DNA sequence: GACAATATTTCAGTGGTGATGAATAAAGCC
DNA sequence: GGCTTTATTCATCACCACTGAAATATTGTC
């Protein structure tokens, strides 16, 4: 005669929160933010729609919780910076490629950045992190004249790699091996770390070029 | 006793289509795709909501029509390619900066790219254009070994410039002058056009390095 | 100028969305 | 066993993009 409980807390201790999180994470990763509806997540997790609001406040909240960053960019930058300065560009490329090609962290980064472009609050956040945690710290490690701008040129190239290989998946960048990318982008990356001085933006008839490496 | 016409075609020849287009364009440019509602556009243009569907089919259709591209990337690439090969990187930078800093075309490009990331159909389109109209044509103009991959490395750096300066607005890239950007990114850009050969991806003790510039 | 064809406009929906608030029940605590 | 906290359900809100039918103006044809 036990009629199904129509309301109130379910018996037992079902971990509803992580059930929602699991479903949400999977769906956000392969459908993107806007394509996922809270209703579909609720349905798949076998949970009432309102529970999502209850646990995570809003769709954005759920997105943030589901894709909570496993890699801390600050740590990676620190590690890359403390090695031999001579091979810094190669190491940087290596770490970037490793993080984005990794089947664990890669899709998360992809989903985060895809969305970042659209939503202003996300975009501002990424900008902050890039400026403070990456450009500034690379600049501090570089030292010398115009360190911040040289670091910026460096980071800009890394951004280009990410944009073409992972966000747009442009060929042949998308299918090149990690080794080839390091080999091909390494030299230009190193070049961007040096200061062009006050030469004309034209060709290379610099009278006082004291750059040897 | 002329009661206001309650239905049917309005007398005269009001250009409703372009009225909608004007409002839509302005709003898409400074609010982004998702933040703009068809209802708000209809209201501001003093037009019934259903007219938007009638003229443009869908919100995407309206977006496409409102931001119809004024700059044809193929033309720009052609122009840049037909100059002196020695100053090709500088010219490319110049044209990219000109297009994106231009108060006319810049915001349109920005709006287009912001959305591109989110929507897969847009992303695929941009990828196609970049591959066919840019990478392939630069490669054809370059010639030599691994032309396509060298062109790709080049384009990747341009993409980095766009991503950091215009999409994310990272400092100091966002506020650098065009001249300084050309001066700072030019050398690395030129470097990326050359083939690194078969040297180890590590440092520089290449036994058969025949790279002098 | 009659009249049919076509283009434009309005209205009244449809089914979807994220979010909220009140009612209810279980669990944890004393 | 009472009491508070936590979890769950339901009903509903306001908004969204989009649609179909009806109404009216314009345009073309003879």
mmCIF file of C-alpha atoms in Angstrom, chain A residues 2-198:
data_model
loop_
_atom_site.group_PDB
_atom_site.id
_atom_site.type_symbol
_atom_site.label_atom_id
_atom_site.label_comp_id
_atom_site.label_asym_id
_atom_site.label_seq_id
_atom_site.Cartn_x
_atom_site.Cartn_y
_atom_site.Cartn_z
ATOM 1 C CA UNK A 2 3.098 2.196 -0.100
ATOM 2 C CA UNK A 3 2.219 4.994 -2.419
ATOM 3 C CA UNK A 4 5.289 6.706 -3.925
ATOM 4 C CA UNK A 5 6.408 9.663 -1.856
ATOM 5 C CA UNK A 6 5.082 12.678 -3.674
ATOM 6 C CA UNK A 7 7.184 15.392 -2.083
ATOM 7 C CA UNK A 8 10.016 16.243 0.233
ATOM 8 C CA UNK A 9 13.403 14.720 0.744
ATOM 9 C CA UNK A 10 14.099 11.316 -0.780
ATOM 10 C CA UNK A 11 15.039 8.554 1.627
ATOM 11 C CA UNK A 12 18.585 7.257 1.756
ATOM 12 C CA UNK A 13 21.498 9.490 0.916
ATOM 13 C CA UNK A 14 21.633 9.801 -2.859
ATOM 14 C CA UNK A 15 24.410 12.108 -3.918
ATOM 15 C CA UNK A 16 22.227 14.239 -6.114
ATOM 16 C CA UNK A 17 24.697 17.064 -6.314
ATOM 17 C CA UNK A 18 27.453 15.095 -7.961
ATOM 18 C CA UNK A 19 24.969 13.218 -10.120
ATOM 19 C CA UNK A 20 23.900 16.541 -11.608
ATOM 20 C CA UNK A 21 27.494 17.625 -11.882
ATOM 21 C CA UNK A 22 28.501 14.522 -13.820
ATOM 22 C CA UNK A 23 25.731 14.845 -16.355
ATOM 23 C CA UNK A 24 26.262 18.582 -16.711
ATOM 24 C CA UNK A 25 29.965 18.220 -17.226
ATOM 25 C CA UNK A 26 29.598 15.651 -19.977
ATOM 26 C CA UNK A 27 26.913 17.603 -21.789
ATOM 27 C CA UNK A 28 28.634 20.979 -21.534
ATOM 28 C CA UNK A 29 31.776 19.433 -22.950
ATOM 29 C CA UNK A 30 30.239 18.085 -26.097
ATOM 30 C CA UNK A 31 27.339 20.407 -26.708
ATOM 31 C CA UNK A 32 28.552 23.766 -25.478
ATOM 32 C CA UNK A 33 26.914 26.102 -23.019
ATOM 33 C CA UNK A 34 23.877 27.327 -24.877
ATOM 34 C CA UNK A 35 22.908 24.026 -26.443
ATOM 35 C CA UNK A 36 22.522 22.405 -23.039
ATOM 36 C CA UNK A 37 19.240 23.020 -21.265
ATOM 37 C CA UNK A 38 18.838 22.667 -17.541
ATOM 38 C CA UNK A 39 15.774 20.556 -18.223
ATOM 39 C CA UNK A 40 17.753 18.032 -20.229
ATOM 40 C CA UNK A 41 20.371 17.793 -17.522
ATOM 41 C CA UNK A 42 17.706 17.352 -14.888
ATOM 42 C CA UNK A 43 15.981 14.683 -16.959
ATOM 43 C CA UNK A 44 19.144 12.702 -17.594
ATOM 44 C CA UNK A 45 20.210 12.914 -13.973
ATOM 45 C CA UNK A 46 16.687 11.862 -12.971
ATOM 46 C CA UNK A 47 16.258 14.867 -10.805
ATOM 47 C CA UNK A 48 13.844 17.737 -10.493
ATOM 48 C CA UNK A 49 14.690 20.872 -12.444
ATOM 49 C CA UNK A 50 14.520 23.055 -9.374
ATOM 50 C CA UNK A 51 17.268 21.087 -7.691
ATOM 51 C CA UNK A 52 19.785 22.565 -10.081
ATOM 52 C CA UNK A 53 18.877 26.051 -9.006
ATOM 53 C CA UNK A 54 18.892 24.874 -5.433
ATOM 54 C CA UNK A 55 22.426 23.512 -5.585
ATOM 55 C CA UNK A 56 24.086 25.787 -8.104
ATOM 56 C CA UNK A 57 22.004 28.920 -8.195
ATOM 57 C CA UNK A 58 21.969 29.406 -11.924
ATOM 58 C CA UNK A 59 23.017 27.891 -15.214
ATOM 59 C CA UNK A 60 26.263 29.821 -15.078
ATOM 60 C CA UNK A 61 26.849 28.502 -11.601
ATOM 61 C CA UNK A 62 26.377 24.969 -12.821
ATOM 62 C CA UNK A 63 28.721 25.578 -15.725
ATOM 63 C CA UNK A 64 31.389 26.942 -13.433
ATOM 64 C CA UNK A 65 31.044 24.075 -10.973
ATOM 65 C CA UNK A 66 30.986 21.428 -13.687
ATOM 66 C CA UNK A 67 34.082 22.710 -15.420
ATOM 67 C CA UNK A 68 36.024 23.675 -12.329
ATOM 68 C CA UNK A 69 39.564 24.021 -13.523
ATOM 69 C CA UNK A 70 41.818 21.112 -12.763
ATOM 70 C CA UNK A 71 44.948 22.775 -14.100
ATOM 71 C CA UNK A 72 46.095 25.901 -12.362
ATOM 72 C CA UNK A 73 47.709 28.172 -14.954
ATOM 73 C CA UNK A 74 49.816 29.882 -12.327
ATOM 74 C CA UNK A 75 51.515 26.621 -11.383
ATOM 75 C CA UNK A 76 52.254 25.742 -14.977
ATOM 76 C CA UNK A 77 53.764 29.146 -15.633
ATOM 77 C CA UNK A 78 55.928 28.842 -12.547
ATOM 78 C CA UNK A 79 57.221 25.441 -13.572
ATOM 79 C CA UNK A 80 57.976 26.514 -17.113
ATOM 80 C CA UNK A 81 59.736 29.643 -15.933
ATOM 81 C CA UNK A 82 62.084 27.966 -13.511
ATOM 82 C CA UNK A 83 63.875 25.815 -16.086
ATOM 83 C CA UNK A 84 66.790 26.733 -18.321
ATOM 84 C CA UNK A 85 66.073 30.112 -19.969
ATOM 85 C CA UNK A 86 67.684 28.899 -23.185
ATOM 86 C CA UNK A 87 64.952 26.360 -23.802
ATOM 87 C CA UNK A 88 62.101 28.381 -22.378
ATOM 88 C CA UNK A 89 60.106 28.685 -25.642
ATOM 89 C CA UNK A 90 60.261 24.948 -26.272
ATOM 90 C CA UNK A 91 59.170 24.142 -22.755
ATOM 91 C CA UNK A 92 56.297 26.597 -22.980
ATOM 92 C CA UNK A 93 55.081 25.042 -26.211
ATOM 93 C CA UNK A 94 55.426 21.604 -24.732
ATOM 94 C CA UNK A 95 53.300 22.437 -21.733
ATOM 95 C CA UNK A 96 50.630 24.174 -23.726
ATOM 96 C CA UNK A 97 50.385 21.296 -26.163
ATOM 97 C CA UNK A 98 50.346 18.777 -23.348
ATOM 98 C CA UNK A 99 47.512 20.507 -21.542
ATOM 99 C CA UNK A 100 45.348 20.995 -24.613
ATOM 100 C CA UNK A 101 45.973 17.618 -26.207
ATOM 101 C CA UNK A 102 45.338 15.827 -22.951
ATOM 102 C CA UNK A 103 41.980 14.022 -23.171
ATOM 103 C CA UNK A 104 41.350 14.973 -19.570
ATOM 104 C CA UNK A 105 42.008 18.681 -19.422
ATOM 105 C CA UNK A 106 41.828 19.538 -23.134
ATOM 106 C CA UNK A 107 38.072 19.376 -23.624
ATOM 107 C CA UNK A 108 37.559 21.381 -20.457
ATOM 108 C CA UNK A 109 39.841 24.134 -21.660
ATOM 109 C CA UNK A 110 38.122 24.070 -25.024
ATOM 110 C CA UNK A 111 34.666 24.419 -23.520
ATOM 111 C CA UNK A 112 35.834 27.208 -21.239
ATOM 112 C CA UNK A 113 37.389 29.215 -24.033
ATOM 113 C CA UNK A 114 34.565 28.695 -26.477
ATOM 114 C CA UNK A 115 32.276 30.362 -24.027
ATOM 115 C CA UNK A 116 34.667 32.948 -22.921
ATOM 116 C CA UNK A 117 34.332 34.773 -26.181
ATOM 117 C CA UNK A 118 30.622 35.223 -25.907
ATOM 118 C CA UNK A 119 30.098 36.147 -22.316
ATOM 119 C CA UNK A 120 31.685 39.364 -21.170
ATOM 120 C CA UNK A 121 32.125 38.311 -17.579
ATOM 121 C CA UNK A 122 34.069 35.216 -18.665
ATOM 122 C CA UNK A 123 36.112 37.197 -21.158
ATOM 123 C CA UNK A 124 37.116 39.736 -18.532
ATOM 124 C CA UNK A 125 38.156 36.933 -16.233
ATOM 125 C CA UNK A 126 40.372 35.281 -18.813
ATOM 126 C CA UNK A 127 41.914 38.628 -19.694
ATOM 127 C CA UNK A 128 42.748 39.210 -16.047
ATOM 128 C CA UNK A 129 44.349 35.821 -15.648
ATOM 129 C CA UNK A 130 46.365 36.165 -18.826
ATOM 130 C CA UNK A 131 47.627 39.600 -17.867
ATOM 131 C CA UNK A 132 48.441 39.002 -14.255
ATOM 132 C CA UNK A 133 49.380 35.339 -14.147
ATOM 133 C CA UNK A 134 51.088 34.969 -17.472
ATOM 134 C CA UNK A 135 52.260 38.135 -19.219
ATOM 135 C CA UNK A 136 53.417 39.866 -16.049
ATOM 136 C CA UNK A 137 55.225 36.842 -14.692
ATOM 137 C CA UNK A 138 56.953 36.073 -17.945
ATOM 138 C CA UNK A 139 57.958 39.724 -18.131
ATOM 139 C CA UNK A 140 59.377 39.642 -14.607
ATOM 140 C CA UNK A 141 61.399 36.574 -15.452
ATOM 141 C CA UNK A 142 62.698 38.098 -18.673
ATOM 142 C CA UNK A 143 63.887 41.406 -17.375
ATOM 143 C CA UNK A 144 65.605 43.917 -19.626
ATOM 144 C CA UNK A 145 64.055 46.666 -21.701
ATOM 145 C CA UNK A 146 60.386 46.544 -22.605
ATOM 146 C CA UNK A 147 60.072 43.210 -20.820
ATOM 147 C CA UNK A 148 56.324 43.416 -20.627
ATOM 148 C CA UNK A 149 55.955 44.024 -24.324
ATOM 149 C CA UNK A 150 58.330 41.277 -25.280
ATOM 150 C CA UNK A 151 56.442 38.907 -22.998
ATOM 151 C CA UNK A 152 53.235 40.058 -24.643
ATOM 152 C CA UNK A 153 54.565 39.257 -28.122
ATOM 153 C CA UNK A 154 55.500 35.830 -26.843
ATOM 154 C CA UNK A 155 52.090 35.172 -25.326
ATOM 155 C CA UNK A 156 50.379 36.423 -28.413
ATOM 156 C CA UNK A 157 52.018 33.674 -30.415
ATOM 157 C CA UNK A 158 50.948 31.053 -27.917
ATOM 158 C CA UNK A 159 47.435 32.446 -28.183
ATOM 159 C CA UNK A 160 47.647 32.041 -31.948
ATOM 160 C CA UNK A 161 48.580 28.413 -31.564
ATOM 161 C CA UNK A 162 45.630 27.781 -29.279
ATOM 162 C CA UNK A 163 43.227 29.674 -31.510
ATOM 163 C CA UNK A 164 44.185 27.922 -34.733
ATOM 164 C CA UNK A 165 44.875 24.412 -33.475
ATOM 165 C CA UNK A 166 42.211 24.010 -30.818
ATOM 166 C CA UNK A 167 39.497 26.605 -31.207
ATOM 167 C CA UNK A 168 39.207 26.797 -34.989
ATOM 168 C CA UNK A 169 41.030 23.544 -35.795
ATOM 169 C CA UNK A 170 42.548 24.977 -38.929
ATOM 170 C CA UNK A 171 44.512 22.565 -41.074
ATOM 171 C CA UNK A 172 47.356 21.772 -41.166
ATOM 172 C CA UNK A 173 47.865 23.117 -37.649
ATOM 173 C CA UNK A 174 45.234 20.878 -36.125
ATOM 174 C CA UNK A 175 46.859 17.675 -37.286
ATOM 175 C CA UNK A 176 50.533 18.521 -36.916
ATOM 176 C CA UNK A 177 52.473 16.513 -34.349
ATOM 177 C CA UNK A 178 53.576 18.147 -31.133
ATOM 178 C CA UNK A 179 57.182 17.727 -32.191
ATOM 179 C CA UNK A 180 56.679 19.471 -35.491
ATOM 180 C CA UNK A 181 54.876 22.368 -33.863
ATOM 181 C CA UNK A 182 57.678 22.813 -31.376
ATOM 182 C CA UNK A 183 60.221 22.656 -34.174
ATOM 183 C CA UNK A 184 58.357 25.111 -36.381
ATOM 184 C CA UNK A 185 57.155 27.648 -33.841
ATOM 185 C CA UNK A 186 60.118 27.509 -31.511
ATOM 186 C CA UNK A 187 62.505 29.770 -33.419
ATOM 187 C CA UNK A 188 59.962 32.531 -34.036
ATOM 188 C CA UNK A 189 58.902 32.282 -30.431
ATOM 189 C CA UNK A 190 62.461 32.800 -29.278
ATOM 190 C CA UNK A 191 62.855 35.635 -31.737
ATOM 191 C CA UNK A 192 59.836 37.403 -30.258
ATOM 192 C CA UNK A 193 61.549 37.509 -26.884
ATOM 193 C CA UNK A 194 64.283 39.794 -28.158
ATOM 194 C CA UNK A 195 63.892 43.517 -28.444
ATOM 195 C CA UNK A 196 63.809 44.861 -31.995
ATOM 196 C CA UNK A 197 65.300 48.130 -30.793
ATOM 197 C CA UNK A 198 64.620 51.329 -32.646
#
